[in-house]
JSON list of C-alpha atoms and ligand atoms in Angstrom, two decimals:
[
{"chain": "A", "resi": 1, "resn": "UNK", "atom": "CA", "xyz": [5.76, -30.73, 5.03]},
{"chain": "A", "resi": 2, "resn": "UNK", "atom": "CA", "xyz": [7.51, -27.59, 4.15]},
{"chain": "A", "resi": 3, "resn": "UNK", "atom": "CA", "xyz": [5.18, -24.63, 3.44]},
{"chain": "A", "resi": 4, "resn": "UNK", "atom": "CA", "xyz": [6.84, -22.24, 0.78]},
{"chain": "A", "resi": 5, "resn": "UNK", "atom": "CA", "xyz": [5.38, -18.79, 0.11]},
{"chain": "A", "resi": 6, "resn": "UNK", "atom": "CA", "xyz": [6.37, -17.84, -3.61]},
{"chain": "A", "resi": 7, "resn": "UNK", "atom": "CA", "xyz": [5.75, -14.42, -5.05]},
{"chain": "A", "resi": 8, "resn": "UNK", "atom": "CA", "xyz": [2.95, -14.65, -7.50]},
{"chain": "A", "resi": 9, "resn": "UNK", "atom": "CA", "xyz": [3.97, -13.65, -11.25]},
{"chain": "A", "resi": 10, "resn": "UNK", "atom": "CA", "xyz": [7.16, -13.63, -12.99]},
{"chain": "A", "resi": 11, "resn": "UNK", "atom": "CA", "xyz": [9.82, -13.82, -10.42]},
{"chain": "A", "resi": 12, "resn": "UNK", "atom": "CA", "xyz": [7.76, -16.41, -8.68]},
{"chain": "A", "resi": 13, "resn": "UNK", "atom": "CA", "xyz": [7.94, -18.49, -12.01]},
{"chain": "A", "resi": 14, "resn": "UNK", "atom": "CA", "xyz": [11.58, -18.51, -12.20]},
{"chain": "A", "resi": 15, "resn": "UNK", "atom": "CA", "xyz": [11.64, -19.30, -8.47]},
{"chain": "A", "resi": 16, "resn": "UNK", "atom": "CA", "xyz": [9.70, -22.17, -8.59]},
{"chain": "A", "resi": 17, "resn": "UNK", "atom": "CA", "xyz": [11.77, -23.63, -11.86]},
{"chain": "A", "resi": 18, "resn": "UNK", "atom": "CA", "xyz": [14.48, -23.50, -9.55]},
{"chain": "A", "resi": 19, "resn": "UNK", "atom": "CA", "xyz": [12.96, -25.59, -6.65]},
{"chain": "A", "resi": 20, "resn": "UNK", "atom": "CA", "xyz": [11.36, -28.02, -9.32]},
{"chain": "A", "resi": 21, "resn": "UNK", "atom": "CA", "xyz": [15.15, -28.29, -10.80]},
{"chain": "A", "resi": 22, "resn": "UNK", "atom": "CA", "xyz": [16.46, -29.74, -7.22]},
{"chain": "A", "resi": 23, "resn": "UNK", "atom": "CA", "xyz": [13.29, -32.29, -6.93]},
{"chain": "A", "resi": 24, "resn": "UNK", "atom": "CA", "xyz": [10.80, -30.26, -5.26]},
{"chain": "A", "resi": 25, "resn": "UNK", "atom": "CA", "xyz": [8.19, -29.43, -7.98]},
{"chain": "A", "resi": 26, "resn": "UNK", "atom": "CA", "xyz": [4.61, -29.74, -7.95]},
{"chain": "A", "resi": 27, "resn": "UNK", "atom": "CA", "xyz": [3.29, -30.46, -11.61]},
{"chain": "A", "resi": 28, "resn": "UNK", "atom": "CA", "xyz": [-0.38, -29.22, -10.56]},
{"chain": "A", "resi": 29, "resn": "UNK", "atom": "CA", "xyz": [1.05, -25.74, -10.26]},
{"chain": "A", "resi": 30, "resn": "UNK", "atom": "CA", "xyz": [2.54, -25.63, -13.76]},
{"chain": "A", "resi": 31, "resn": "UNK", "atom": "CA", "xyz": [-1.19, -25.66, -14.96]},
{"chain": "A", "resi": 32, "resn": "UNK", "atom": "CA", "xyz": [-2.73, -22.25, -15.65]},
{"chain": "A", "resi": 33, "resn": "UNK", "atom": "CA", "xyz": [-5.39, -22.15, -12.77]},
{"chain": "A", "resi": 34, "resn": "UNK", "atom": "CA", "xyz": [-6.32, -19.85, -10.03]},
{"chain": "A", "resi": 35, "resn": "UNK", "atom": "CA", "xyz": [-5.59, -22.08, -7.13]},
{"chain": "A", "resi": 36, "resn": "UNK", "atom": "CA", "xyz": [-3.40, -20.55, -4.59]},
{"chain": "A", "resi": 37, "resn": "UNK", "atom": "CA", "xyz": [-2.36, -23.85, -2.60]},
{"chain": "A", "resi": 38, "resn": "UNK", "atom": "CA", "xyz": [-0.37, -26.74, -4.53]},
{"chain": "A", "resi": 39, "resn": "UNK", "atom": "CA", "xyz": [1.05, -29.90, -2.57]},
{"chain": "A", "resi": 40, "resn": "UNK", "atom": "CA", "xyz": [3.42, -32.48, -3.38]},
{"chain": "A", "resi": 41, "resn": "UNK", "atom": "CA", "xyz": [3.07, -35.29, -0.66]},
{"chain": "A", "resi": 42, "resn": "UNK", "atom": "CA", "xyz": [5.57, -37.28, -1.88]},
{"chain": "A", "resi": 43, "resn": "UNK", "atom": "CA", "xyz": [8.22, -34.24, -2.10]},
{"chain": "A", "resi": 44, "resn": "UNK", "atom": "CA", "xyz": [6.95, -33.11, 1.23]},
{"chain": "A", "resi": 45, "resn": "UNK", "atom": "CA", "xyz": [6.49, -29.41, -0.11]},
{"chain": "A", "resi": 46, "resn": "UNK", "atom": "CA", "xyz": [3.64, -27.50, -0.28]},
{"chain": "A", "resi": 47, "resn": "UNK", "atom": "CA", "xyz": [3.57, -24.00, -2.22]},
{"chain": "A", "resi": 48, "resn": "UNK", "atom": "CA", "xyz": [1.57, -20.92, -1.48]},
{"chain": "A", "resi": 49, "resn": "UNK", "atom": "CA", "xyz": [1.00, -18.44, -4.15]},
{"chain": "A", "resi": 50, "resn": "UNK", "atom": "CA", "xyz": [1.04, -14.92, -2.63]},
{"chain": "A", "resi": 51, "resn": "UNK", "atom": "CA", "xyz": [1.25, -11.24, -3.50]},
{"chain": "A", "resi": 52, "resn": "UNK", "atom": "CA", "xyz": [4.88, -10.23, -3.23]},
{"chain": "A", "resi": 53, "resn": "UNK", "atom": "CA", "xyz": [4.63, -7.89, -0.81]},
{"chain": "A", "resi": 54, "resn": "UNK", "atom": "CA", "xyz": [3.09, -10.31, 1.59]},
{"chain": "A", "resi": 55, "resn": "UNK", "atom": "CA", "xyz": [5.28, -13.08, 1.43]},
{"chain": "A", "resi": 56, "resn": "UNK", "atom": "CA", "xyz": [7.43, -11.95, 4.29]},
{"chain": "A", "resi": 57, "resn": "UNK", "atom": "CA", "xyz": [4.04, -11.54, 6.25]},
{"chain": "A", "resi": 58, "resn": "UNK", "atom": "CA", "xyz": [3.40, -15.13, 5.92]},
{"chain": "A", "resi": 59, "resn": "UNK", "atom": "CA", "xyz": [6.81, -16.24, 6.75]},
{"chain": "A", "resi": 60, "resn": "UNK", "atom": "CA", "xyz": [7.02, -13.99, 9.88]},
{"chain": "A", "resi": 61, "resn": "UNK", "atom": "CA", "xyz": [3.91, -15.32, 11.02]},
{"chain": "A", "resi": 62, "resn": "UNK", "atom": "CA", "xyz": [4.53, -19.16, 10.45]},
{"chain": "A", "resi": 63, "resn": "UNK", "atom": "CA", "xyz": [1.62, -19.74, 7.81]},
{"chain": "A", "resi": 64, "resn": "UNK", "atom": "CA", "xyz": [4.96, -20.49, 5.67]},
{"chain": "A", "resi": 65, "resn": "UNK", "atom": "CA", "xyz": [7.92, -21.91, 6.77]},
{"chain": "A", "resi": 66, "resn": "UNK", "atom": "CA", "xyz": [10.02, -20.25, 4.00]},
{"chain": "A", "resi": 67, "resn": "UNK", "atom": "CA", "xyz": [9.73, -17.75, 1.22]},
{"chain": "A", "resi": 68, "resn": "UNK", "atom": "CA", "xyz": [11.03, -15.70, -1.74]},
{"chain": "A", "resi": 69, "resn": "UNK", "atom": "CA", "xyz": [11.02, -12.19, -1.31]},
{"chain": "A", "resi": 70, "resn": "UNK", "atom": "CA", "xyz": [12.60, -9.08, -3.16]},
{"chain": "A", "resi": 71, "resn": "UNK", "atom": "CA", "xyz": [15.34, -7.47, -0.96]},
{"chain": "A", "resi": 72, "resn": "UNK", "atom": "CA", "xyz": [13.30, -4.19, -1.55]},
{"chain": "A", "resi": 73, "resn": "UNK", "atom": "CA", "xyz": [10.16, -5.39, 0.58]},
{"chain": "A", "resi": 74, "resn": "UNK", "atom": "CA", "xyz": [12.81, -6.41, 3.19]},
{"chain": "A", "resi": 75, "resn": "UNK", "atom": "CA", "xyz": [14.23, -3.03, 3.58]},
{"chain": "A", "resi": 76, "resn": "UNK", "atom": "CA", "xyz": [10.92, -1.37, 3.49]},
{"chain": "A", "resi": 77, "resn": "UNK", "atom": "CA", "xyz": [9.09, -3.40, 5.95]},
{"chain": "A", "resi": 78, "resn": "UNK", "atom": "CA", "xyz": [12.10, -4.94, 8.21]},
{"chain": "A", "resi": 79, "resn": "UNK", "atom": "CA", "xyz": [10.30, -8.35, 9.09]},
{"chain": "A", "resi": 80, "resn": "UNK", "atom": "CA", "xyz": [11.54, -10.45, 11.91]},
{"chain": "A", "resi": 81, "resn": "UNK", "atom": "CA", "xyz": [12.68, -13.44, 9.68]},
{"chain": "A", "resi": 82, "resn": "UNK", "atom": "CA", "xyz": [15.93, -15.16, 8.73]},
{"chain": "A", "resi": 83, "resn": "UNK", "atom": "CA", "xyz": [17.48, -14.20, 5.53]},
{"chain": "A", "resi": 84, "resn": "UNK", "atom": "CA", "xyz": [19.30, -17.33, 4.34]},
{"chain": "A", "resi": 85, "resn": "UNK", "atom": "CA", "xyz": [20.29, -16.76, 0.57]},
{"chain": "A", "resi": 86, "resn": "UNK", "atom": "CA", "xyz": [20.74, -14.17, -2.29]},
{"chain": "A", "resi": 87, "resn": "UNK", "atom": "CA", "xyz": [18.81, -15.80, -4.94]},
{"chain": "A", "resi": 88, "resn": "UNK", "atom": "CA", "xyz": [20.37, -13.66, -7.54]},
{"chain": "A", "resi": 89, "resn": "UNK", "atom": "CA", "xyz": [17.34, -13.35, -9.32]},
{"chain": "A", "resi": 90, "resn": "UNK", "atom": "CA", "xyz": [14.82, -10.36, -10.19]},
{"chain": "A", "resi": 91, "resn": "UNK", "atom": "CA", "xyz": [17.79, -8.10, -9.90]},
{"chain": "A", "resi": 92, "resn": "UNK", "atom": "CA", "xyz": [17.19, -4.33, -9.97]},
{"chain": "A", "resi": 93, "resn": "UNK", "atom": "CA", "xyz": [17.92, -1.35, -8.00]},
{"chain": "A", "resi": 94, "resn": "UNK", "atom": "CA", "xyz": [15.90, 1.33, -5.54]},
{"chain": "A", "resi": 95, "resn": "UNK", "atom": "CA", "xyz": [16.66, 4.59, -6.76]},
{"chain": "A", "resi": 96, "resn": "UNK", "atom": "CA", "xyz": [15.67, 8.25, -6.76]},
{"chain": "A", "resi": 97, "resn": "UNK", "atom": "CA", "xyz": [14.40, 9.57, -9.83]},
{"chain": "A", "resi": 98, "resn": "UNK", "atom": "CA", "xyz": [13.19, 13.12, -11.19]},
{"chain": "A", "resi": 99, "resn": "UNK", "atom": "CA", "xyz": [11.90, 14.72, -14.36]},
{"chain": "A", "resi": 100, "resn": "UNK", "atom": "CA", "xyz": [15.23, 14.91, -16.81]},
{"chain": "A", "resi": 101, "resn": "UNK", "atom": "CA", "xyz": [17.00, 18.39, -16.33]},
{"chain": "A", "resi": 102, "resn": "UNK", "atom": "CA", "xyz": [15.10, 19.02, -12.80]},
{"chain": "A", "resi": 103, "resn": "UNK", "atom": "CA", "xyz": [16.93, 21.19, -10.25]},
{"chain": "A", "resi": 104, "resn": "UNK", "atom": "CA", "xyz": [16.41, 20.80, -6.36]},
{"chain": "A", "resi": 105, "resn": "UNK", "atom": "CA", "xyz": [15.22, 23.80, -4.36]},
{"chain": "A", "resi": 106, "resn": "UNK", "atom": "CA", "xyz": [17.10, 22.95, -1.16]},
{"chain": "A", "resi": 107, "resn": "UNK", "atom": "CA", "xyz": [14.92, 25.61, 1.05]},
{"chain": "A", "resi": 108, "resn": "UNK", "atom": "CA", "xyz": [11.72, 23.63, 0.70]},
{"chain": "A", "resi": 109, "resn": "UNK", "atom": "CA", "xyz": [10.84, 20.03, 1.67]},
{"chain": "A", "resi": 110, "resn": "UNK", "atom": "CA", "xyz": [11.49, 17.52, -0.88]},
{"chain": "A", "resi": 111, "resn": "UNK", "atom": "CA", "xyz": [8.05, 16.13, -2.04]},
{"chain": "A", "resi": 112, "resn": "UNK", "atom": "CA", "xyz": [8.85, 12.26, -2.47]},
{"chain": "A", "resi": 113, "resn": "UNK", "atom": "CA", "xyz": [6.19, 9.85, -4.08]},
{"chain": "A", "resi": 114, "resn": "UNK", "atom": "CA", "xyz": [6.94, 6.15, -3.73]},
{"chain": "A", "resi": 115, "resn": "UNK", "atom": "CA", "xyz": [5.65, 2.78, -2.41]},
{"chain": "A", "resi": 116, "resn": "UNK", "atom": "CA", "xyz": [8.40, 2.71, -0.48]},
{"chain": "A", "resi": 117, "resn": "UNK", "atom": "CA", "xyz": [7.71, 5.17, 2.44]},
{"chain": "A", "resi": 118, "resn": "UNK", "atom": "CA", "xyz": [10.32, 3.74, 5.11]},
{"chain": "A", "resi": 119, "resn": "UNK", "atom": "CA", "xyz": [13.36, 3.22, 2.57]},
{"chain": "A", "resi": 120, "resn": "UNK", "atom": "CA", "xyz": [12.79, 6.96, 1.39]},
{"chain": "A", "resi": 121, "resn": "UNK", "atom": "CA", "xyz": [12.37, 8.28, 5.06]},
{"chain": "A", "resi": 122, "resn": "UNK", "atom": "CA", "xyz": [15.67, 6.46, 6.15]},
{"chain": "A", "resi": 123, "resn": "UNK", "atom": "CA", "xyz": [17.53, 7.60, 2.82]},
{"chain": "A", "resi": 124, "resn": "UNK", "atom": "CA", "xyz": [16.67, 11.08, 3.41]},
{"chain": "A", "resi": 125, "resn": "UNK", "atom": "CA", "xyz": [16.80, 11.14, 7.34]},
{"chain": "A", "resi": 126, "resn": "UNK", "atom": "CA", "xyz": [20.78, 10.16, 6.90]},
{"chain": "A", "resi": 127, "resn": "UNK", "atom": "CA", "xyz": [21.05, 13.07, 4.25]},
{"chain": "A", "resi": 128, "resn": "UNK", "atom": "CA", "xyz": [19.47, 15.48, 6.73]},
{"chain": "A", "resi": 129, "resn": "UNK", "atom": "CA", "xyz": [17.05, 16.12, 4.41]},
{"chain": "A", "resi": 130, "resn": "UNK", "atom": "CA", "xyz": [13.45, 17.04, 5.15]},
{"chain": "A", "resi": 131, "resn": "UNK", "atom": "CA", "xyz": [10.98, 15.52, 2.94]},
{"chain": "A", "resi": 132, "resn": "UNK", "atom": "CA", "xyz": [7.27, 15.06, 2.49]},
{"chain": "A", "resi": 133, "resn": "UNK", "atom": "CA", "xyz": [6.22, 11.63, 1.73]},
{"chain": "A", "resi": 134, "resn": "UNK", "atom": "CA", "xyz": [3.33, 10.98, -0.49]},
{"chain": "A", "resi": 135, "resn": "UNK", "atom": "CA", "xyz": [2.43, 7.39, -0.40]},
{"chain": "A", "resi": 136, "resn": "UNK", "atom": "CA", "xyz": [1.17, 5.66, -3.64]},
{"chain": "A", "resi": 137, "resn": "UNK", "atom": "CA", "xyz": [0.50, 2.01, -4.55]},
{"chain": "A", "resi": 138, "resn": "UNK", "atom": "CA", "xyz": [1.46, 1.96, -8.45]},
{"chain": "A", "resi": 139, "resn": "UNK", "atom": "CA", "xyz": [2.35, 4.22, -11.45]},
{"chain": "A", "resi": 140, "resn": "UNK", "atom": "CA", "xyz": [4.81, 6.12, -9.09]},
{"chain": "A", "resi": 141, "resn": "UNK", "atom": "CA", "xyz": [6.37, 7.80, -12.16]},
{"chain": "A", "resi": 142, "resn": "UNK", "atom": "CA", "xyz": [3.06, 9.74, -13.01]},
{"chain": "A", "resi": 143, "resn": "UNK", "atom": "CA", "xyz": [3.40, 11.90, -9.71]},
{"chain": "A", "resi": 144, "resn": "UNK", "atom": "CA", "xyz": [6.37, 14.30, -10.62]},
{"chain": "A", "resi": 145, "resn": "UNK", "atom": "CA", "xyz": [4.86, 14.50, -14.30]},
{"chain": "A", "resi": 146, "resn": "UNK", "atom": "CA", "xyz": [1.82, 15.84, -12.75]},
{"chain": "A", "resi": 147, "resn": "UNK", "atom": "CA", "xyz": [3.34, 18.24, -10.12]},
{"chain": "A", "resi": 148, "resn": "UNK", "atom": "CA", "xyz": [2.23, 15.99, -7.35]},
{"chain": "A", "resi": 149, "resn": "UNK", "atom": "CA", "xyz": [5.80, 15.43, -6.25]},
{"chain": "A", "resi": 150, "resn": "UNK", "atom": "CA", "xyz": [9.49, 16.55, -7.21]},
{"chain": "A", "resi": 151, "resn": "UNK", "atom": "CA", "xyz": [10.86, 13.29, -7.13]},
{"chain": "A", "resi": 152, "resn": "UNK", "atom": "CA", "xyz": [10.03, 9.32, -6.89]},
{"chain": "A", "resi": 153, "resn": "UNK", "atom": "CA", "xyz": [11.69, 6.52, -5.00]},
{"chain": "A", "resi": 154, "resn": "UNK", "atom": "CA", "xyz": [11.09, 3.63, -6.97]},
{"chain": "A", "resi": 155, "resn": "UNK", "atom": "CA", "xyz": [12.27, 0.14, -8.52]},
{"chain": "A", "resi": 156, "resn": "UNK", "atom": "CA", "xyz": [14.58, 0.77, -11.47]},
{"chain": "A", "resi": 157, "resn": "UNK", "atom": "CA", "xyz": [15.09, -2.46, -13.77]},
{"chain": "A", "resi": 158, "resn": "UNK", "atom": "CA", "xyz": [15.43, -1.73, -17.42]},
{"chain": "A", "resi": 159, "resn": "UNK", "atom": "CA", "xyz": [14.99, 1.77, -16.98]},
{"chain": "A", "resi": 160, "resn": "UNK", "atom": "CA", "xyz": [12.35, 1.71, -19.60]},
{"chain": "A", "resi": 161, "resn": "UNK", "atom": "CA", "xyz": [9.57, 3.30, -17.50]},
{"chain": "A", "resi": 162, "resn": "UNK", "atom": "CA", "xyz": [11.82, 6.41, -16.41]},
{"chain": "A", "resi": 163, "resn": "UNK", "atom": "CA", "xyz": [12.83, 6.59, -19.70]},
{"chain": "A", "resi": 164, "resn": "UNK", "atom": "CA", "xyz": [9.49, 6.82, -21.88]},
{"chain": "A", "resi": 165, "resn": "UNK", "atom": "CA", "xyz": [8.23, 9.33, -19.00]},
{"chain": "A", "resi": 166, "resn": "UNK", "atom": "CA", "xyz": [11.01, 11.81, -19.37]},
{"chain": "A", "resi": 167, "resn": "UNK", "atom": "CA", "xyz": [12.64, 10.90, -16.01]},
{"chain": "A", "resi": 168, "resn": "UNK", "atom": "CA", "xyz": [16.04, 9.85, -15.17]},
{"chain": "A", "resi": 169, "resn": "UNK", "atom": "CA", "xyz": [17.82, 8.38, -12.03]},
{"chain": "A", "resi": 170, "resn": "UNK", "atom": "CA", "xyz": [19.48, 11.37, -9.71]},
{"chain": "A", "resi": 171, "resn": "UNK", "atom": "CA", "xyz": [20.61, 8.91, -6.77]},
{"chain": "A", "resi": 172, "resn": "UNK", "atom": "CA", "xyz": [21.31, 5.17, -6.10]},
{"chain": "A", "resi": 173, "resn": "UNK", "atom": "CA", "xyz": [19.72, 3.83, -2.64]},
{"chain": "A", "resi": 174, "resn": "UNK", "atom": "CA", "xyz": [20.43, 0.15, -3.05]},
{"chain": "A", "resi": 175, "resn": "UNK", "atom": "CA", "xyz": [20.73, -2.94, -5.12]},
{"chain": "A", "resi": 176, "resn": "UNK", "atom": "CA", "xyz": [17.89, -5.50, -5.18]},
{"chain": "A", "resi": 177, "resn": "UNK", "atom": "CA", "xyz": [17.50, -9.19, -5.77]},
{"chain": "A", "resi": 178, "resn": "UNK", "atom": "CA", "xyz": [15.38, -11.99, -4.67]},
{"chain": "A", "resi": 179, "resn": "UNK", "atom": "CA", "xyz": [16.11, -13.64, -0.94]},
{"chain": "A", "resi": 180, "resn": "UNK", "atom": "CA", "xyz": [15.21, -17.02, 0.60]},
{"chain": "A", "resi": 181, "resn": "UNK", "atom": "CA", "xyz": [14.00, -16.31, 3.84]},
{"chain": "A", "resi": 182, "resn": "UNK", "atom": "CA", "xyz": [12.62, -18.36, 6.78]},
{"chain": "A", "resi": 183, "resn": "UNK", "atom": "CA", "xyz": [10.59, -18.30, 9.81]},
{"chain": "A", "resi": 184, "resn": "UNK", "atom": "CA", "xyz": [12.48, -17.99, 13.08]},
{"chain": "A", "resi": 185, "resn": "UNK", "atom": "CA", "xyz": [10.96, -20.76, 14.98]},
{"chain": "A", "resi": 186, "resn": "UNK", "atom": "CA", "xyz": [9.99, -23.33, 12.04]},
{"chain": "A", "resi": 187, "resn": "UNK", "atom": "CA", "xyz": [13.78, -22.85, 11.00]},
{"chain": "A", "resi": 188, "resn": "UNK", "atom": "CA", "xyz": [14.90, -24.58, 14.14]},
{"chain": "A", "resi": 189, "resn": "UNK", "atom": "CA", "xyz": [12.75, -27.41, 13.17]},
{"chain": "A", "resi": 190, "resn": "UNK", "atom": "CA", "xyz": [13.59, -27.75, 9.53]},
{"chain": "A", "resi": 191, "resn": "UNK", "atom": "CA", "xyz": [17.22, -26.88, 9.71]},
{"chain": "A", "resi": 192, "resn": "UNK", "atom": "CA", "xyz": [18.85, -29.67, 7.95]},
{"chain": "A", "resi": 193, "resn": "UNK", "atom": "CA", "xyz": [15.83, -29.74, 5.26]},
{"chain": "A", "resi": 194, "resn": "UNK", "atom": "CA", "xyz": [16.28, -26.08, 4.54]},
{"chain": "A", "resi": 195, "resn": "UNK", "atom": "CA", "xyz": [20.12, -26.37, 4.64]},
{"chain": "A", "resi": 196, "resn": "UNK", "atom": "CA", "xyz": [19.84, -29.41, 1.87]},
{"chain": "A", "resi": 197, "resn": "UNK", "atom": "CA", "xyz": [17.50, -26.92, -0.04]},
{"chain": "A", "resi": 198, "resn": "UNK", "atom": "CA", "xyz": [19.87, -24.06, -0.05]},
{"chain": "A", "resi": 199, "resn": "UNK", "atom": "CA", "xyz": [22.70, -26.47, -0.88]},
{"chain": "A", "resi": 200, "resn": "UNK", "atom": "CA", "xyz": [20.55, -27.44, -3.97]},
{"chain": "A", "resi": 201, "resn": "UNK", "atom": "CA", "xyz": [19.72, -23.79, -4.94]},
{"chain": "A", "resi": 202, "resn": "UNK", "atom": "CA", "xyz": [23.05, -22.50, -4.83]},
{"chain": "A", "resi": 203, "resn": "UNK", "atom": "CA", "xyz": [24.41, -25.29, -7.22]},
{"chain": "A", "resi": 204, "resn": "UNK", "atom": "CA", "xyz": [21.61, -23.97, -9.64]},
{"chain": "A", "resi": 205, "resn": "UNK", "atom": "CA", "xyz": [22.53, -20.20, -9.30]},
{"chain": "B", "resi": 1, "resn": "PRP", "atom": "C1", "xyz": [7.71, -1.31, -11.38]},
{"chain": "B", "resi": 1, "resn": "PRP", "atom": "C2", "xyz": [8.33, -0.06, -10.91]},
{"chain": "B", "resi": 1, "resn": "PRP", "atom": "C3", "xyz": [8.57, 0.85, -12.24]},
{"chain": "B", "resi": 1, "resn": "PRP", "atom": "C4", "xyz": [8.69, -0.26, -13.25]},
{"chain": "B", "resi": 1, "resn": "PRP", "atom": "C5", "xyz": [10.45, -0.35, -13.36]},
{"chain": "B", "resi": 1, "resn": "PRP", "atom": "O1", "xyz": [6.45, -1.26, -11.55]},
{"chain": "B", "resi": 1, "resn": "PRP", "atom": "O2", "xyz": [7.36, 0.70, -10.05]},
{"chain": "B", "resi": 1, "resn": "PRP", "atom": "O3", "xyz": [7.44, 1.57, -12.36]},
{"chain": "B", "resi": 1, "resn": "PRP", "atom": "O4", "xyz": [8.53, -1.63, -12.70]},
{"chain": "B", "resi": 1, "resn": "PRP", "atom": "O5", "xyz": [10.76, -1.49, -14.37]},
{"chain": "B", "resi": 1, "resn": "PRP", "atom": "P1", "xyz": [11.65, -0.97, -15.81]},
{"chain": "B", "resi": 1, "resn": "PRP", "atom": "O6", "xyz": [12.70, 0.18, -15.21]},
{"chain": "B", "resi": 1, "resn": "PRP", "atom": "O7", "xyz": [12.10, -2.10, -16.29]},
{"chain": "B", "resi": 1, "resn": "PRP", "atom": "O8", "xyz": [10.93, 0.04, -16.71]},
{"chain": "B", "resi": 1, "resn": "PRP", "atom": "P2", "xyz": [5.43, -2.37, -11.61]},
{"chain": "B", "resi": 1, "resn": "PRP", "atom": "O9", "xyz": [5.32, -2.69, -13.33]},
{"chain": "B", "resi": 1, "resn": "PRP", "atom": "O10", "xyz": [6.07, -3.34, -10.82]},
{"chain": "B", "resi": 1, "resn": "PRP", "atom": "O11", "xyz": [3.80, -1.68, -11.95]},
{"chain": "B", "resi": 1, "resn": "PRP", "atom": "P3", "xyz": [3.23, -0.66, -10.81]},
{"chain": "B", "resi": 1, "resn": "PRP", "atom": "O12", "xyz": [3.59, 0.72, -11.27]},
{"chain": "B", "resi": 1, "resn": "PRP", "atom": "O13", "xyz": [1.80, -0.94, -11.11]},
{"chain": "B", "resi": 1, "resn": "PRP", "atom": "O14", "xyz": [4.15, -0.57, -9.49]}
]
């Protein structure tokens, strides 16, 4: 049985459709319900529905053999896993954004609100810029509007949230997309199976 950690939500749904299209479906998962584990004995797969930011933890610790996670989370948490395939789904970017017309005061540490403290730290360390991280868990765009931070480091997909809150991108950090990852030791035992899966998923890209 191959345990697959799927991110709950829209990305997880699209990813599941990709797996279903290559013979790894699980009809019960398609019904609206609150279950978190779905098994298809015949296909030899079981799906775990987990919070997107937790997928890599399940895979790193072997609770799941493989999983699908955004490269933003991999950059932030640097888990000890194999990254096997860029699925080309959930494309967006990590960027720095600030209020429209914002002017940087170089003599002060930059106050950065973000869900990605390590990404922000690494980005500004490379620029030799001193920063003060304000770790938030959501609605990051609020922080500069209320004077809590100067800028934000966050995901930009359509740009709508920035636009509707009077913010704009001032620097690009990295492109983001969904990645197929595997637990290092379980991958040794499941290599052939996973290779077949990758071939199927690549064919569906
Ligand atoms: C994410 C991200 C931005 C928004 C970007 O937030 O943090 O706020 O999506 O998308 P857009 O460029 O298409 O507007 P999410 O919806 O995950 O909610 P959150 O604020 O609770 O993190």
